[in-house]
XYZ file of C-alpha atoms in Angstrom:
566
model
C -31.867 68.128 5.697
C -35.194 66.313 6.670
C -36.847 67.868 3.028
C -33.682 66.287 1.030
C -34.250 63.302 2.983
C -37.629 62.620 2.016
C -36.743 63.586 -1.343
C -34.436 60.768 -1.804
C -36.244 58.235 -0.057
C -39.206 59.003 -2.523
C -36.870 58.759 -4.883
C -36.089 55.322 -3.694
C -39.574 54.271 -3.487
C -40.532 55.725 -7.054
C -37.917 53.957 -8.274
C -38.648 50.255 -7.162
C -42.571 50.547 -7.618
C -41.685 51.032 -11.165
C -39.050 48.224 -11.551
C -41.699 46.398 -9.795
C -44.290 47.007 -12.847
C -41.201 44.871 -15.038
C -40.480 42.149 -12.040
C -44.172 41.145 -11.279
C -43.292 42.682 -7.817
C -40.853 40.197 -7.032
C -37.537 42.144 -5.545
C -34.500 41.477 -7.827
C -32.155 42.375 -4.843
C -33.649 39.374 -2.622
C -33.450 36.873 -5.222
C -29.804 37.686 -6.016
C -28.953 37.928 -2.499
C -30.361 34.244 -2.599
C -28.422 32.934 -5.562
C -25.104 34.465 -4.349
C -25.644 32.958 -0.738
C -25.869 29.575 -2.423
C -23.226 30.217 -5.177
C -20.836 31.068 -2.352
C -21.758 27.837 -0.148
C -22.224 25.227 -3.573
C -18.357 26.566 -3.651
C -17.213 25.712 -0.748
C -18.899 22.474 -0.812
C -16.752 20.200 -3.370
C -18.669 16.843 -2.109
C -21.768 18.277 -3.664
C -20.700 19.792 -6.534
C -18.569 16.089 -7.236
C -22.110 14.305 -6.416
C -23.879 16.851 -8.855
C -21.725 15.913 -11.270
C -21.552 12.409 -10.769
C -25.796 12.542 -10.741
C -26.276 11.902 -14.395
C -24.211 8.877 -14.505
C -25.164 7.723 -11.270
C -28.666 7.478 -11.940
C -28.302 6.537 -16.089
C -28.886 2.772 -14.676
C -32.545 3.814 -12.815
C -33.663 6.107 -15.535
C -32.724 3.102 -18.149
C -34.298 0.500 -15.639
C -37.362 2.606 -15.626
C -38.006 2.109 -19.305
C -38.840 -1.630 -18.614
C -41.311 -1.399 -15.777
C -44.914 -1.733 -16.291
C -45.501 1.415 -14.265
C -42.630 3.841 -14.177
C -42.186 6.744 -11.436
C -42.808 9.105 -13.497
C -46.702 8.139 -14.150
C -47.383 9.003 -10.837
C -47.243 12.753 -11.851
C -50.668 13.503 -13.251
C -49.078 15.361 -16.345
C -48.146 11.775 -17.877
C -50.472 9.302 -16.089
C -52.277 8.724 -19.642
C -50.931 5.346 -21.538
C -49.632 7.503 -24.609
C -46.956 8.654 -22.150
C -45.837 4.931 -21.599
C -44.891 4.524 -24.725
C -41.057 5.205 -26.282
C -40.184 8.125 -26.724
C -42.377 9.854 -24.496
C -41.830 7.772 -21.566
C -38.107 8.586 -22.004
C -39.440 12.141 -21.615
C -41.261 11.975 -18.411
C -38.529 10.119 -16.764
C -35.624 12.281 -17.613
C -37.804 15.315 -16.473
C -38.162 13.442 -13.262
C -34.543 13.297 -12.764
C -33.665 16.446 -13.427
C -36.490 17.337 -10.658
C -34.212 15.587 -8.628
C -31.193 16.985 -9.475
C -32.303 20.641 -9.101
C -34.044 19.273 -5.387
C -30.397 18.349 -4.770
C -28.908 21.224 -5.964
C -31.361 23.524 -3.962
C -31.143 21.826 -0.480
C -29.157 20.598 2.290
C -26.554 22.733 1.697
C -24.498 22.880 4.749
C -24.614 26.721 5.612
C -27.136 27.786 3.958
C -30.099 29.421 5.449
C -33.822 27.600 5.548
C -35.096 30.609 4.146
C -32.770 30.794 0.822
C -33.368 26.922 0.263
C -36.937 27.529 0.116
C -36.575 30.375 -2.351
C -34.212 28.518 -4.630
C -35.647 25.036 -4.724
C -38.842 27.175 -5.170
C -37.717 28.702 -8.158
C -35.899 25.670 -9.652
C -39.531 24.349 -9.516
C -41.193 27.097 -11.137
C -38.554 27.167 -14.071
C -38.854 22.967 -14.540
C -42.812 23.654 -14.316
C -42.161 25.856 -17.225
C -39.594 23.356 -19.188
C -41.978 20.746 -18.851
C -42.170 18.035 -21.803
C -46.100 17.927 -21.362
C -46.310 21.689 -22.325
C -45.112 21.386 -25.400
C -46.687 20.260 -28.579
C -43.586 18.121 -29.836
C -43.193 16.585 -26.824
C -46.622 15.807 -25.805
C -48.131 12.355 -27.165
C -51.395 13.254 -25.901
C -51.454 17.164 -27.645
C -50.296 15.307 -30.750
C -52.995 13.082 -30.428
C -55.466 16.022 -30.291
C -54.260 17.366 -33.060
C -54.068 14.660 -35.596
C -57.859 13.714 -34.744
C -58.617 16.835 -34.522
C -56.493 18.249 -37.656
C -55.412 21.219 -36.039
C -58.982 22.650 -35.257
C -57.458 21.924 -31.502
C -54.868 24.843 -31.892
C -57.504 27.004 -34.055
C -60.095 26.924 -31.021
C -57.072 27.428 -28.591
C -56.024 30.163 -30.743
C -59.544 31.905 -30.287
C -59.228 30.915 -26.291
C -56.071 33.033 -25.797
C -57.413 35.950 -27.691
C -60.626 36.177 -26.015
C -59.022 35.723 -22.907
C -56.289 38.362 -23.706
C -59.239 40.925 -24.710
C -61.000 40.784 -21.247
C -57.909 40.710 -19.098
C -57.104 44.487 -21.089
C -60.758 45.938 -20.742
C -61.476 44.145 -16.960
C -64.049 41.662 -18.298
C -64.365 38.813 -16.143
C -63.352 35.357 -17.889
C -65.709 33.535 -19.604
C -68.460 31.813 -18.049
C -68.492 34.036 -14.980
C -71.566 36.035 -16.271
C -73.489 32.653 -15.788
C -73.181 33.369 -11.781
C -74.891 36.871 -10.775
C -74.109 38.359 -7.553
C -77.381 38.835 -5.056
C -79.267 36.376 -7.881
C -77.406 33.014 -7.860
C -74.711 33.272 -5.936
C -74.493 35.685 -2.271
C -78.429 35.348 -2.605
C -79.373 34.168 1.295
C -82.363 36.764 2.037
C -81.360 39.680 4.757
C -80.959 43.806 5.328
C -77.716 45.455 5.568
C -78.559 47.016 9.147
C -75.128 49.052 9.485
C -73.143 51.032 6.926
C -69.594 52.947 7.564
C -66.526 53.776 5.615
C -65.591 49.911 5.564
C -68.108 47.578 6.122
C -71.481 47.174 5.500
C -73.125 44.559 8.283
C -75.711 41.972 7.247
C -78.644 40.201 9.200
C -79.522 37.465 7.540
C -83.664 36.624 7.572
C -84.179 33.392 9.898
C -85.331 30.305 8.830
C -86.549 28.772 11.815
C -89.264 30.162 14.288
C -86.626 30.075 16.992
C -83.278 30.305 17.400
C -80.275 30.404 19.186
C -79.985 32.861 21.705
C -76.192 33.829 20.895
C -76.089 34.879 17.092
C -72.990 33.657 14.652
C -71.134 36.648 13.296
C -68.570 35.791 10.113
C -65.486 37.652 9.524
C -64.422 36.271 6.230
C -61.185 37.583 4.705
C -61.399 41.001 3.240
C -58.058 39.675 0.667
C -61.426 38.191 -1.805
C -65.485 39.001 -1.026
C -67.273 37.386 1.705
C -69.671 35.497 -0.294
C -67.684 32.336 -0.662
C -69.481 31.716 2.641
C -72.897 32.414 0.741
C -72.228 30.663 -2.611
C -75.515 28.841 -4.348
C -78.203 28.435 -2.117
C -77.117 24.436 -1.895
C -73.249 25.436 -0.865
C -73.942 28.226 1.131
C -72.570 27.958 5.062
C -74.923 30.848 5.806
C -78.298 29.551 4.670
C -77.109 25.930 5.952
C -76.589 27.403 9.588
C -79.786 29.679 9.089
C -81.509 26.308 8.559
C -80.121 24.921 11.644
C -81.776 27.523 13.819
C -78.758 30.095 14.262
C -79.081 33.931 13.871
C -75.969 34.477 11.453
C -74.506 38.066 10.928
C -72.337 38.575 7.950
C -69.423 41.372 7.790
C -69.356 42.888 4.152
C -66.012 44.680 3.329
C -65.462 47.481 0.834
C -62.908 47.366 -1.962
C -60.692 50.039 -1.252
C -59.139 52.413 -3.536
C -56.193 54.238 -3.816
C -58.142 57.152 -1.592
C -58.152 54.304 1.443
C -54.327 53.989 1.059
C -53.900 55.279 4.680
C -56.528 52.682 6.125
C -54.676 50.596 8.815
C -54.921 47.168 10.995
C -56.549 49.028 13.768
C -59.279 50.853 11.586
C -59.997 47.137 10.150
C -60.338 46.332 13.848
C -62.116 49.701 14.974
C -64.597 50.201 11.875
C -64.776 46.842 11.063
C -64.230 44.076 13.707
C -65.568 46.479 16.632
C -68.149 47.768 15.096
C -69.892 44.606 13.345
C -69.994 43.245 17.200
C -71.356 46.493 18.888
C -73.935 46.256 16.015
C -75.066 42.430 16.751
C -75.233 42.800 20.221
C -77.254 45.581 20.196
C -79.806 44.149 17.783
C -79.632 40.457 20.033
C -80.372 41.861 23.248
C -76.248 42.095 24.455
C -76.552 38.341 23.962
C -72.911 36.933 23.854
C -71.109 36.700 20.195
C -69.606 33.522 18.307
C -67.150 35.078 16.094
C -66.394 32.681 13.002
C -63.045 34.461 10.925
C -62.065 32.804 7.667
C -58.253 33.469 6.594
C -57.153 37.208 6.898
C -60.321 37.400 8.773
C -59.634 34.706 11.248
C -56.338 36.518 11.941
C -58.314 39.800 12.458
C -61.008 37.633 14.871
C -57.697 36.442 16.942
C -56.772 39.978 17.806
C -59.987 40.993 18.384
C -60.830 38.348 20.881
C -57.341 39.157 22.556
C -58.439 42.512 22.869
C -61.801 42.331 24.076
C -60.532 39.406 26.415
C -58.081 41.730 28.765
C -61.897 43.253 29.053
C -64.485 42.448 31.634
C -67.477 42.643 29.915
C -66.292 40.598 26.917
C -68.488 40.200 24.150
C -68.000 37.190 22.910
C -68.988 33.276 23.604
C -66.470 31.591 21.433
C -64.164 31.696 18.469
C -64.207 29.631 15.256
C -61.147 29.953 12.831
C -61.512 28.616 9.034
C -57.958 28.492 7.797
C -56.406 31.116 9.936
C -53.723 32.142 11.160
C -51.581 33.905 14.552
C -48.881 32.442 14.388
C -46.511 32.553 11.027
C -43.878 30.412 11.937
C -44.501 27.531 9.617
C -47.007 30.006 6.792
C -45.892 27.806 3.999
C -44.853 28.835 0.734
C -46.199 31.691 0.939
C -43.243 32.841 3.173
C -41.194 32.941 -0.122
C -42.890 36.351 -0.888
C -42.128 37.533 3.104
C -38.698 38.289 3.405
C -37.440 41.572 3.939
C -36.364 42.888 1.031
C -39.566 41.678 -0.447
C -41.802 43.251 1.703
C -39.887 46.299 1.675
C -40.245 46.094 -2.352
C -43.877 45.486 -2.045
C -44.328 48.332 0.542
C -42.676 50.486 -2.217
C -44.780 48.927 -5.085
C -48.244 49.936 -2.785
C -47.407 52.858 -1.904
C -46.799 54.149 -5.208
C -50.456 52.769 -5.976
C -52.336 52.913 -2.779
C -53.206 49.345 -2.529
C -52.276 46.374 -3.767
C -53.706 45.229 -6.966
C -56.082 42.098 -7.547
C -53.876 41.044 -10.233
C -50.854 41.623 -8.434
C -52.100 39.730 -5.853
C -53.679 36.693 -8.069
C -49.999 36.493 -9.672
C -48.913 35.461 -6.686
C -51.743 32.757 -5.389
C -50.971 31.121 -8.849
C -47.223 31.354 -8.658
C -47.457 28.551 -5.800
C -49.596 26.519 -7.790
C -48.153 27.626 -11.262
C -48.520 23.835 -12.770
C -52.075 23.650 -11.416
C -52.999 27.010 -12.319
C -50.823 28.166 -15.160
C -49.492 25.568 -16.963
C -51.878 23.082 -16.994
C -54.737 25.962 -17.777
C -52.193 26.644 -20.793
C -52.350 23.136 -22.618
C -56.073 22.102 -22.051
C -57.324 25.818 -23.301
C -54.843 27.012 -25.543
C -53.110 23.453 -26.841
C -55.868 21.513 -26.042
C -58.667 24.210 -27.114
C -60.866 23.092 -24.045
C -62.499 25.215 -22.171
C -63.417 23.720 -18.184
C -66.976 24.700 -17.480
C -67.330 27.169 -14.784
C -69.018 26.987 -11.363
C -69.926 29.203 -8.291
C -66.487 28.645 -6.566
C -64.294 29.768 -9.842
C -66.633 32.493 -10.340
C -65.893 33.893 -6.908
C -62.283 33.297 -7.324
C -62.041 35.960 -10.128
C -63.943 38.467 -7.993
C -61.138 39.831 -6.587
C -60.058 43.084 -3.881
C -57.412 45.312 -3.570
C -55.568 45.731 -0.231
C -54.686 49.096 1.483
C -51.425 50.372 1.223
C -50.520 50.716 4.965
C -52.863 48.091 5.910
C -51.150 45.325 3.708
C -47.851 46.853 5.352
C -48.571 46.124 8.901
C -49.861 42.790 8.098
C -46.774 41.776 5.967
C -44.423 43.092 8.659
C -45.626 43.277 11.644
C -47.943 39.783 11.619
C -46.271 37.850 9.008
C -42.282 38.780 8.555
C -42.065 39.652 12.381
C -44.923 37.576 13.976
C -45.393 39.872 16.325
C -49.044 38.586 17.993
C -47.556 35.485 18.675
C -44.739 36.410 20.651
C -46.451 38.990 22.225
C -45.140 41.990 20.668
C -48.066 43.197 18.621
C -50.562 46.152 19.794
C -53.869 47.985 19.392
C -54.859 51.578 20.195
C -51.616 51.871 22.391
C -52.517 48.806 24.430
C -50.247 45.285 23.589
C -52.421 42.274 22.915
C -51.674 38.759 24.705
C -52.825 35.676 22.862
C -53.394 34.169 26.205
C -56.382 36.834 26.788
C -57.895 34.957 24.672
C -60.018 32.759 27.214
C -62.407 30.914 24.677
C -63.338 27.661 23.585
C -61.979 27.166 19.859
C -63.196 25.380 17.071
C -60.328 25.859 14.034
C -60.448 24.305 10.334
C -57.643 23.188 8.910
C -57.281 22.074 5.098
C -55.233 19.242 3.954
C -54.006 20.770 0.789
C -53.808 24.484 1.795
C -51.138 26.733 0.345
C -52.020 29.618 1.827
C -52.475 28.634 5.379
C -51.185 25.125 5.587
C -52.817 23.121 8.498
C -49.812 22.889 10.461
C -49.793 26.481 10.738
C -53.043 26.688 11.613
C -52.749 23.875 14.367
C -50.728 26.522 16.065
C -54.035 27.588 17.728
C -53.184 24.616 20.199
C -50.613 27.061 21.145
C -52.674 30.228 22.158
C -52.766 29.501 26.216
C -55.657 27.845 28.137
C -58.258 27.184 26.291
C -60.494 24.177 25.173
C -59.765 23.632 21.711
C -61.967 21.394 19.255
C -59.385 21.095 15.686
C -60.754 19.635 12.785
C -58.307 18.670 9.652
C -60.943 18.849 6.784
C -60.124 17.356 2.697
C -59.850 19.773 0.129
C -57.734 23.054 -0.001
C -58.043 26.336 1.232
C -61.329 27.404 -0.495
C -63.014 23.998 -1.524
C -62.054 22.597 2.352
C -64.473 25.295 3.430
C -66.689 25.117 1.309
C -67.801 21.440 1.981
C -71.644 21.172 2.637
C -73.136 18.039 3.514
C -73.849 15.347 1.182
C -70.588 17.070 -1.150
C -69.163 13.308 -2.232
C -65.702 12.390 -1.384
C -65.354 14.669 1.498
C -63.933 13.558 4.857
C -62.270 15.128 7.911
C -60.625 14.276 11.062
C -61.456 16.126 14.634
C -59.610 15.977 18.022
C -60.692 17.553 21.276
C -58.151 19.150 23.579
C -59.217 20.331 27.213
C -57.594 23.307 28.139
C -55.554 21.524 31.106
C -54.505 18.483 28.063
C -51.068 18.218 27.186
C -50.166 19.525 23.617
C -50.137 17.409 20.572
C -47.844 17.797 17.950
C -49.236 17.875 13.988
C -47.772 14.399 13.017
C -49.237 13.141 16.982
C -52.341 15.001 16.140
C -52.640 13.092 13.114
C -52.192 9.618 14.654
C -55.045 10.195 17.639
C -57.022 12.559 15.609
C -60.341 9.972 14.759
C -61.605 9.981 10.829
C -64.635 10.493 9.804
C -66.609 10.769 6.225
C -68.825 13.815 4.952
C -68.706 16.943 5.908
C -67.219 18.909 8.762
C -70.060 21.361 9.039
C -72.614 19.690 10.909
C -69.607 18.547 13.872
C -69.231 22.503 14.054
C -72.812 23.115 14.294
C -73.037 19.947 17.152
C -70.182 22.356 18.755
C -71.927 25.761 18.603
C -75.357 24.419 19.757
C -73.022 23.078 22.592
C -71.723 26.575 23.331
C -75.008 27.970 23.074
C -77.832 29.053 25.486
C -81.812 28.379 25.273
C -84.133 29.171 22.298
C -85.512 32.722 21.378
C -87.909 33.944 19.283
C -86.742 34.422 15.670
C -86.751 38.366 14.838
C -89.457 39.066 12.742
C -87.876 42.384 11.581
C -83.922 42.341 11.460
C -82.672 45.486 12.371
C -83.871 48.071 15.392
C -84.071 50.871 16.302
C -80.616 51.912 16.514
C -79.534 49.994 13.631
C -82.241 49.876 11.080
C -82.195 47.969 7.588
C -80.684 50.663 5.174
C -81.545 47.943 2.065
C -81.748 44.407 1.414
C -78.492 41.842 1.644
C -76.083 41.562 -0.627
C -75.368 45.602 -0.488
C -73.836 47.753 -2.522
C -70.091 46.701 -1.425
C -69.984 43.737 -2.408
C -70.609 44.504 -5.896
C -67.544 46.972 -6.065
C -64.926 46.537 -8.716
């Protein structure tokens, strides 16, 4: 019985991982389940479906009105902001695309009965097909691609042409895109000087070389996000956090992680915690003297940093001094859009789709970091290189954004379902080696980034560190998004942030009260966090002439050898 069993469940699984090659591993089953829901409630719900009906002739007088106003809604929407798009016919264009924005946004929501979670999905993918439908993507319907063209007398389309091909010929033989050979790994970019002082089957640990004759007592250690490589911390030497902090007198530590293969398919959460997490702070305090840690975790690392420091809290001798979270998250109540590609049937798709490859692919996973930004990152790409035949010049950050990882089969699991779908840390339910973790061991202070403009851990989310128990917490709401919030050195123009202190015995804020009491200030957010960890930190030492010792020696100079895995 149990050997039929697992025949048909692999049968099961082989199936779907190969439908999922066809669906871009998007589960069929939960988006029909989605359109049937709100089939069945649209039905019973004849005042919509009369006010759906009515919408066109309802709002015939403010599309008509629009025509006659010196700046029409529409404009507002960077795809027709340019003064070809105000004139007739094209400003007819933008506008009636704007209503039927609204329409779909009326179809998709408020439906009485309907859950939160099928809303999302459908007004997400009414989006995505308008995105697509677009009048600006279009040469007939674009006054500005006509433009081009006419001056240009078609050489536009011929260079755009040569754009898609080229582009079409890496993406089948791996080549990076074009312009990335311009940044090289260890020379350019990720080029802070240091020794890799500890090696295992997941990380590879780097000291960087100080910069000052002394400094800091308690050393930094990053945890960036294994999802992409860590250098986006370490980008040119005048962007990098790591030579910045190095420069401020701060003995920085830098996790490395491999890029697993389909042989790692087995590696879980608690090995990423054991081998990785665990390991990278034995190493440091070892080589400092048992001097007390500040952990600093960036995304998928910052959520790996928050279960770490709730398991080493429930410890006496914990190890660390503080935690710093750069758009992270514990709790994934409010995870954004990304919660579209959470539900259970898709992450029971996905799990199928992995385990049929061992990990999750980079392009698998880029489909879907573009799919919530598809008229940023797809469409708009689309007319200025292929219509447009421009090609945007490239720079560190877009360089490291196409050096992407794969994800471990059963590690991507547990993190889908067990953090993400069932949010299991942050109602206590979540464990490691047997023992359950408590975000309220976590007994810190806290400095967390948030980013304004972040899709993949939105801000409010992240403000959810408010929530963790009693603990000072120092929040800072920084401009930008996700990657370029981070990345935000001083002297960057047109950067700002706002910061708010909360004492562990203060009375929570909410985001929108946050955001009223929360003071504003211009430049850059890194030197408050550096004002915060000399704050948290002891006297002066001695800079290490040597990085390394005895027990951990320098096995070869910094960036390694897994960083440059592909």
């Amino acid at each position: 019985m149990d050997a039929s069993r697992n025949f048909f469940d692999d049968l099961d699984r082989s199936y779907q991982a190969n439908l999922a090659r066809f669906t871009l591993g998007l589960s069929p089953a939960g988006l029909t389940e989605a359109y049937t829901s709100w089939l069945a409630h649209l039905a019973m719900s004849p005042g919509r479906l009369s006010e759906l009906a009515l919408f066109p002739l309802s709002q015939w007088p403010d599309c008509w009105q629009s025509q006659s106003q010196e700046q029409p809604k529409a404009s507002q929407d960077s795809r027709f902001a340019s003064e070809r798009w105000q004139q007739w016919p094209w400003r007819f264009y933008a506008e009636g695309f704007r209503q039927s924005e609204q329409f779909w946004q009326k179809a998709t929501t408020g439906i009485n009965g309907l859950s939160d979670e099928y809303q999302r999905i459908l007004s997400f993918s009414a989006r995505q097909l308008l995105d697509a439908l677009s009048p600006s993507n279009f040469i007939a319907t674009n006054p500005d691609l006509i433009h081009t063209t006419l001056t240009h007398l078609g050489t536009n389309l011929a260079a755009g042409a040569a754009n898609a091909l080229e582009d079409w010929r890496r993406d089948q033989t791996g080549e990076a895109p074009v312009g990335v050979e311009a940044f090289e790994v260890g020379r350019n970019i990720a080029c802070t000087p240091g020794k890799v002082v500890l090696k295992n089957q997941l990380i590879e640990l780097i000291h960087y070389q100080p910069r000052c004759d002394k400094v800091k007592k308690e050393p930094v250690l990053f945890m960036p996000a294994w999802i992409m490589k860590y250098y986006i911390l370490d980008l040119s030497p005048r962007n990098s956090l790591v030579r910045w902090l190095l420069e401020q007198g701060h003995d920085v530590y830098m996790i490395s992680w491999k890029n697993p293969g389909g042989e790692d398919r087995e590696l879980g959460m608690e090995d990423y915690v054991r081998h990785g997490a665990l390991a990278a702070i034995d190493a440091v305090r070892s080589i400092s003297k048992d001097a007390p840690i500040h952990l600093a975790g960036y995304c998928l690392g910052g959520t790996l940093a928050l279960l770490t420091a709730a398991y080493l809290g429930a410890r006496q001798d914990n190890p660390l001094k503080s935690l710093t979270l750069f758009a992270a998250q514990g709790d994934f109540t409010e995870a954004g859009e990304l919660m579209l590609f959470v539900t259970p049937s898709e992450v029971a798709f996905l799990k199928n789709m992995m385990w049929a490859q061992g990990v999750l692919d980079t392009k698998q996973m880029a489909g879907a970091f573009q799919i919530l930004r598809s008229n940023d990152l797809i469409w708009s790409r689309l007319v200025h290189e292929y219509l447009q035949g421009q090609r945007p010049g490239m720079n560190d950050l877009m360089a490291w954004n196409s050096d992407a990882t794969r994800m471990p089969f059963k590690m991507h699991s547990e993190y889908l379902e067990k953090l993400f779908l069932k949010n299991q840390f942050a109602e206590g339910h979540y464990s490691l080696f047997g023992e359950p973790l408590a975000p309220g061991d976590i007994q810190l202070p806290i400095f967390a980034v948030g980013t304004e403009k972040d899709h993949v851990a939105p801000w409010v989310s992240v403000h959810k560190v408010h929530l963790i128990g009693g603990n000072d917490v120092t929040f800072v709401l920084a401009s930008g998004g996700h990657n370029s919030g981070i990345v935000s050195e001083p002297g960057h123009p047109h950067r700002s942030y706002r910061q708010l202190f909360k004492g562990a015995k203060d009375p929570y804020l909410s985001p929108e009260h946050w955001l009223e009491k929360a003071e504003p200030h211009s430049g850059s957010w890194w030197p408050a966090w550096q004002a915060w960890l000399a704050e948290h930190s002891s006297a002066e030492v001695a800079a290490p002439k040597n990085l390394g010792s005895r027990q951990y020696p320098a096995k070869g100079d910094a960036p390694g050898s897994f960083v440059l895995m592909k």
